[in-house]
Amino acid sequence: MKTTNQLFSVIALVLFLFSTATVLAQDDAPKRPEFITVTTNHWNMDKEDFKMSEWKAAEKEYLEKVTMKNQYIMGASVYLHNMTPDNTEFLTVQTFASWEDIGKFGKRNTELEKEAWPDETKRKAFLKNLKSYYANKHSDEIYTPISGVKFMTEKPTKDMVLYIKKSHFAFPEDGTMEEFNKLSMEGNAAIVQKNEFIKAYYPNVHAWGSDKTEFIEAFFIDSLSDLDKMFDRNDQLMKAAFPDTAANKTKGEAWRKYFTGVHGDYLYTFIHDLSK
């Protein structure tokens, strides 16, 4: 197990470095974050005066006065439950250019809060009201982006659907970084990049958190009706790029050995006007 764990660590690290080098070589490519933090929050179901419109207005005010001005936060977004096992959950996602920035953004938030609400009484009242919408429990994960991103071509002007596929690495004894990367990028170029229903795609691996086997793929699509269309188009592109031949069967077997075969599917609603 120690050997295979080390192998995966090398694979994840090298894939990340390859991803970074590729982006830096493209002058017109969006700047990539090094780390992505994902916080799973839960609504306070005991709040009697809960109004979604008022929660959103408070979050938007905080976004404009604090998050948007915090130079250590590259990006931020909010995702509400759509089809997941827990209807009380929602995600807040933030991206960072470095590990050091993760350690700095909290202090900067506090400074910006004081600037936005210089009156201490009003500041405490605002933050208390915002906090009242959330349950006390939450969980945090940190991921690292890898190669294969399909960037959003323009900032969304409407809410979108986020489809998350969470797979798990199997740590094969005969696996190599070179093979994994080659198979991953070949399939990505032939399917993800050519699927017009996939408006953006972000693959990420575990960096810090509860499960080091996680491989997270985030697909942005316009609507729920496009979800089936996306899967159908994937099948069409798969058959076109990898016809039923002995060589392609061998590729498929090689790719599948990197995963346990178990995955989970999650649907969230991306709130376009609560994003940086």
XYZ file of N, CA, C and O in Angstrom, residues 35-120:
344
model
N -5.018 25.736 -5.680
C -5.836 25.006 -4.718
C -7.289 25.482 -4.775
O -7.561 26.654 -5.040
N -8.189 24.550 -4.517
C -9.622 24.831 -4.492
C -10.165 24.335 -3.159
O -10.001 23.154 -2.814
N -10.779 25.221 -2.396
C -11.396 24.814 -1.141
C -12.905 24.663 -1.352
O -13.530 25.508 -1.974
N -13.443 23.585 -0.832
C -14.883 23.312 -0.942
C -15.443 23.109 0.456
O -15.034 22.183 1.166
N -16.349 23.980 0.848
C -17.004 23.872 2.155
C -18.447 23.427 1.941
O -19.197 24.064 1.203
N -18.799 22.320 2.570
C -20.184 21.850 2.541
C -20.896 22.413 3.756
O -20.627 22.020 4.896
N -21.776 23.367 3.522
C -22.560 23.998 4.577
C -23.941 23.359 4.650
O -24.351 22.607 3.757
N -24.664 23.699 5.694
C -26.040 23.219 5.860
C -26.919 24.360 6.360
O -26.496 25.186 7.176
N -28.125 24.398 5.843
C -29.067 25.420 6.280
C -29.464 25.194 7.736
O -29.550 24.065 8.205
N -29.728 26.289 8.423
C -30.272 26.229 9.772
C -31.776 25.992 9.648
O -32.546 26.920 9.416
N -32.192 24.770 9.810
C -33.594 24.399 9.614
C -34.491 24.892 10.748
O -35.719 24.807 10.660
N -33.876 25.405 11.815
C -34.659 25.920 12.941
C -34.907 27.431 12.848
O -35.593 27.998 13.703
N -34.368 28.059 11.835
C -34.565 29.509 11.680
C -36.005 29.773 11.247
O -36.437 29.349 10.175
N -36.735 30.499 12.076
C -38.167 30.688 11.832
C -38.447 31.724 10.741
O -39.427 31.595 10.003
N -37.625 32.744 10.635
C -37.878 33.811 9.657
C -36.994 33.649 8.408
O -36.547 34.632 7.825
N -36.758 32.404 8.025
C -35.882 32.100 6.883
C -36.520 32.585 5.583
O -37.625 32.190 5.226
N -35.804 33.455 4.890
C -36.254 33.938 3.587
C -35.067 33.865 2.628
O -34.060 34.540 2.825
N -35.197 33.054 1.593
C -34.106 32.857 0.655
C -33.669 34.169 0.007
O -32.471 34.406 -0.195
N -34.624 35.017 -0.302
C -34.293 36.289 -0.953
C -33.442 37.165 -0.046
O -32.512 37.849 -0.512
N -33.739 37.155 1.265
C -32.971 37.970 2.198
C -31.588 37.376 2.417
O -30.599 38.107 2.574
N -31.504 36.030 2.463
C -30.191 35.385 2.572
C -29.323 35.760 1.375
O -28.156 36.126 1.528
N -29.905 35.686 0.183
C -29.138 35.973 -1.023
C -28.687 37.430 -1.036
O -27.546 37.730 -1.435
N -29.541 38.330 -0.605
C -29.181 39.749 -0.572
C -28.012 39.991 0.388
O -27.100 40.778 0.088
N -28.029 39.301 1.535
C -26.941 39.457 2.509
C -25.643 38.869 1.962
O -24.570 39.472 2.100
N -25.736 37.709 1.325
C -24.536 37.091 0.735
C -23.966 37.968 -0.383
O -22.749 38.103 -0.532
N -24.848 38.554 -1.160
C -24.396 39.412 -2.259
C -23.713 40.658 -1.711
O -22.703 41.124 -2.274
N -24.232 41.205 -0.634
C -23.605 42.380 -0.022
C -22.215 42.031 0.489
O -21.254 42.804 0.298
N -22.095 40.849 1.112
C -20.787 40.421 1.626
C -19.819 40.183 0.464
O -18.635 40.542 0.530
N -20.331 39.590 -0.593
C -19.507 39.346 -1.783
C -18.927 40.645 -2.324
O -17.723 40.746 -2.602
N -19.786 41.649 -2.478
C -19.361 42.914 -3.083
C -18.429 43.712 -2.179
O -17.491 44.358 -2.660
N -18.666 43.669 -0.872
C -17.901 44.503 0.044
C -16.643 43.829 0.583
O -15.711 44.523 1.028
N -16.615 42.498 0.550
C -15.481 41.785 1.133
C -14.793 40.867 0.127
O -13.648 41.106 -0.264
N -15.491 39.835 -0.325
C -14.858 38.813 -1.167
C -14.263 39.388 -2.448
O -13.146 39.047 -2.835
N -15.019 40.255 -3.120
C -14.544 40.818 -4.379
C -13.286 41.663 -4.185
O -12.482 41.825 -5.112
N -13.098 42.208 -2.984
C -11.961 43.082 -2.711
C -10.776 42.349 -2.091
O -9.712 42.945 -1.890
N -10.963 41.075 -1.782
C -9.889 40.314 -1.143
C -8.944 39.769 -2.211
O -9.289 38.865 -2.978
N -7.757 40.311 -2.266
C -6.801 39.960 -3.316
C -6.280 38.533 -3.207
O -5.675 38.016 -4.161
N -6.503 37.893 -2.067
C -6.003 36.526 -1.895
C -6.990 35.470 -2.400
O -6.635 34.300 -2.521
N -8.225 35.882 -2.698
C -9.237 34.958 -3.214
C -9.325 35.149 -4.729
O -9.776 36.185 -5.208
N -8.899 34.146 -5.482
C -8.953 34.241 -6.939
C -10.391 34.188 -7.446
O -10.797 34.934 -8.322
N -11.153 33.257 -6.891
C -12.533 33.073 -7.312
C -13.373 32.540 -6.177
O -12.854 31.949 -5.224
N -14.678 32.755 -6.265
C -15.602 32.269 -5.239
C -16.949 32.004 -5.882
O -17.352 32.718 -6.809
N -17.648 30.973 -5.419
C -18.952 30.638 -5.989
C -19.778 29.847 -4.995
O -19.251 29.255 -4.045
N -21.092 29.843 -5.232
C -22.042 29.179 -4.340
C -22.898 28.223 -5.159
O -23.349 28.566 -6.264
N -23.150 27.031 -4.599
C -23.919 25.997 -5.295
C -24.982 25.441 -4.349
O -24.657 24.936 -3.274
N -26.233 25.547 -4.761
C -27.336 25.055 -3.941
C -27.703 23.633 -4.323
O -27.566 23.216 -5.479
N -28.203 22.883 -3.360
C -28.674 21.510 -3.585
C -29.684 21.463 -4.723
O -30.594 22.274 -4.818
N -29.493 20.501 -5.595
C -30.466 20.222 -6.654
C -30.913 18.776 -6.535
O -32.047 18.505 -6.185
N -29.981 17.857 -6.790
C -30.250 16.431 -6.576
C -29.042 15.815 -5.887
O -28.060 15.434 -6.534
N -29.095 15.774 -4.564
C -28.046 15.175 -3.745
C -28.727 14.464 -2.580
O -29.930 14.658 -2.358
N -27.999 13.647 -1.823
C -28.632 12.924 -0.714
C -29.137 13.793 0.428
O -29.882 13.330 1.281
N -28.723 15.086 0.468
C -29.068 15.942 1.597
C -29.570 17.290 1.088
O -28.796 18.097 0.573
N -30.862 17.556 1.251
C -31.432 18.795 0.732
C -31.057 20.019 1.562
O -31.325 21.150 1.162
N -30.403 19.820 2.721
C -29.995 20.962 3.546
C -28.626 21.491 3.149
O -28.202 22.531 3.636
N -27.931 20.793 2.271
C -26.553 21.187 1.990
C -26.445 22.190 0.850
O -27.280 22.248 -0.041
N -25.405 22.987 0.908
C -24.995 23.822 -0.216
C -23.491 24.019 -0.106
O -22.898 23.905 0.971
N -22.864 24.279 -1.242
C -21.409 24.367 -1.291
C -20.950 25.805 -1.483
O -21.559 26.567 -2.231
N -19.881 26.166 -0.809
C -19.181 27.407 -1.103
C -17.772 27.016 -1.530
O -17.083 26.263 -0.832
N -17.372 27.510 -2.686
C -16.093 27.133 -3.287
C -15.229 28.377 -3.466
O -15.720 29.412 -3.941
N -13.972 28.282 -3.087
C -13.034 29.381 -3.279
C -11.750 28.832 -3.899
O -11.340 27.708 -3.604
N -11.131 29.630 -4.766
C -9.891 29.205 -5.406
C -8.763 30.139 -5.004
O -8.971 31.344 -4.785
N -7.548 29.561 -4.948
C -6.388 30.306 -4.460
C -5.175 30.044 -5.340
O -4.979 28.947 -5.852
N -4.334 31.069 -5.465
C -3.135 30.969 -6.292
C -2.012 30.226 -5.597
O -1.091 29.729 -6.243
N -2.079 30.117 -4.265
C -1.016 29.439 -3.525
C -1.526 28.992 -2.160
O -2.572 29.455 -1.685
N -0.773 28.102 -1.533
C -1.112 27.650 -0.182
C -1.009 28.822 0.800
O -1.794 28.922 1.741
N -0.053 29.698 0.570
C 0.127 30.855 1.447
C -1.112 31.744 1.445
O -1.497 32.296 2.491
N -1.753 31.889 0.293
C -2.938 32.740 0.207
C -4.105 32.176 1.008
O -4.950 32.943 1.500
N -4.159 30.855 1.140
C -5.217 30.247 1.963
C -5.060 30.709 3.410
O -6.040 30.945 4.120
N -3.806 30.846 3.834
C -3.558 31.296 5.202
C -3.771 32.782 5.406
O -3.942 33.240 6.548
N -3.795 33.552 4.322
C -3.892 35.009 4.434
C -5.309 35.549 4.249
O -5.623 36.649 4.715
N -6.172 34.805 3.538
C -7.447 35.407 3.142
C -8.366 35.685 4.326
O -9.141 36.633 4.295
N -8.294 34.861 5.377
C -9.175 35.053 6.529
C -8.905 36.364 7.244
O -9.837 37.105 7.589
N -7.618 36.671 7.455
C -7.246 37.929 8.102
C -7.674 39.116 7.250
O -8.169 40.124 7.769
N -7.507 38.980 5.924
C -7.899 40.068 5.025
C -9.408 40.270 5.039
O -9.887 41.411 4.978
N -10.168 39.180 5.117
C -11.624 39.288 5.221
C -12.022 40.129 6.434
O -12.898 40.991 6.353
N -11.355 39.848 7.565
C -11.664 40.586 8.796
C -11.392 42.080 8.622
O -12.178 42.929 9.057
N -10.281 42.398 7.963
C -9.946 43.808 7.715
C -10.991 44.477 6.825
O -11.416 45.611 7.079
N -11.405 43.764 5.777
C -12.387 44.326 4.844
C -13.771 44.451 5.482
O -14.533 45.376 5.146
N -14.095 43.551 6.399
C -15.366 43.655 7.121
C -15.416 44.948 7.940
O -16.441 45.641 7.969
N -14.293 45.265 8.566
C -14.244 46.496 9.377
C -14.328 47.727 8.486
O -14.909 48.752 8.885
N -13.762 47.635 7.293
C -13.847 48.762 6.365
C -15.267 48.916 5.824
O -15.753 50.045 5.644
N -15.930 47.796 5.565
C -17.273 47.832 4.990
C -18.312 48.277 6.000
O -19.260 49.001 5.645
N -18.156 47.851 7.250
C -19.098 48.219 8.313
C -18.288 48.773 9.487
O -18.046 48.082 10.479
N -17.837 50.013 9.373
C -16.987 50.589 10.427
C -17.664 50.661 11.793
O -16.982 50.616 12.819
N -18.979 50.770 11.802
C -19.708 50.761 13.073
C -19.750 49.325 13.593
O -20.353 48.447 12.975
N -19.116 49.067 14.705
C -18.991 47.709 15.237
C -20.338 47.055 15.503
O -20.540 45.871 15.226
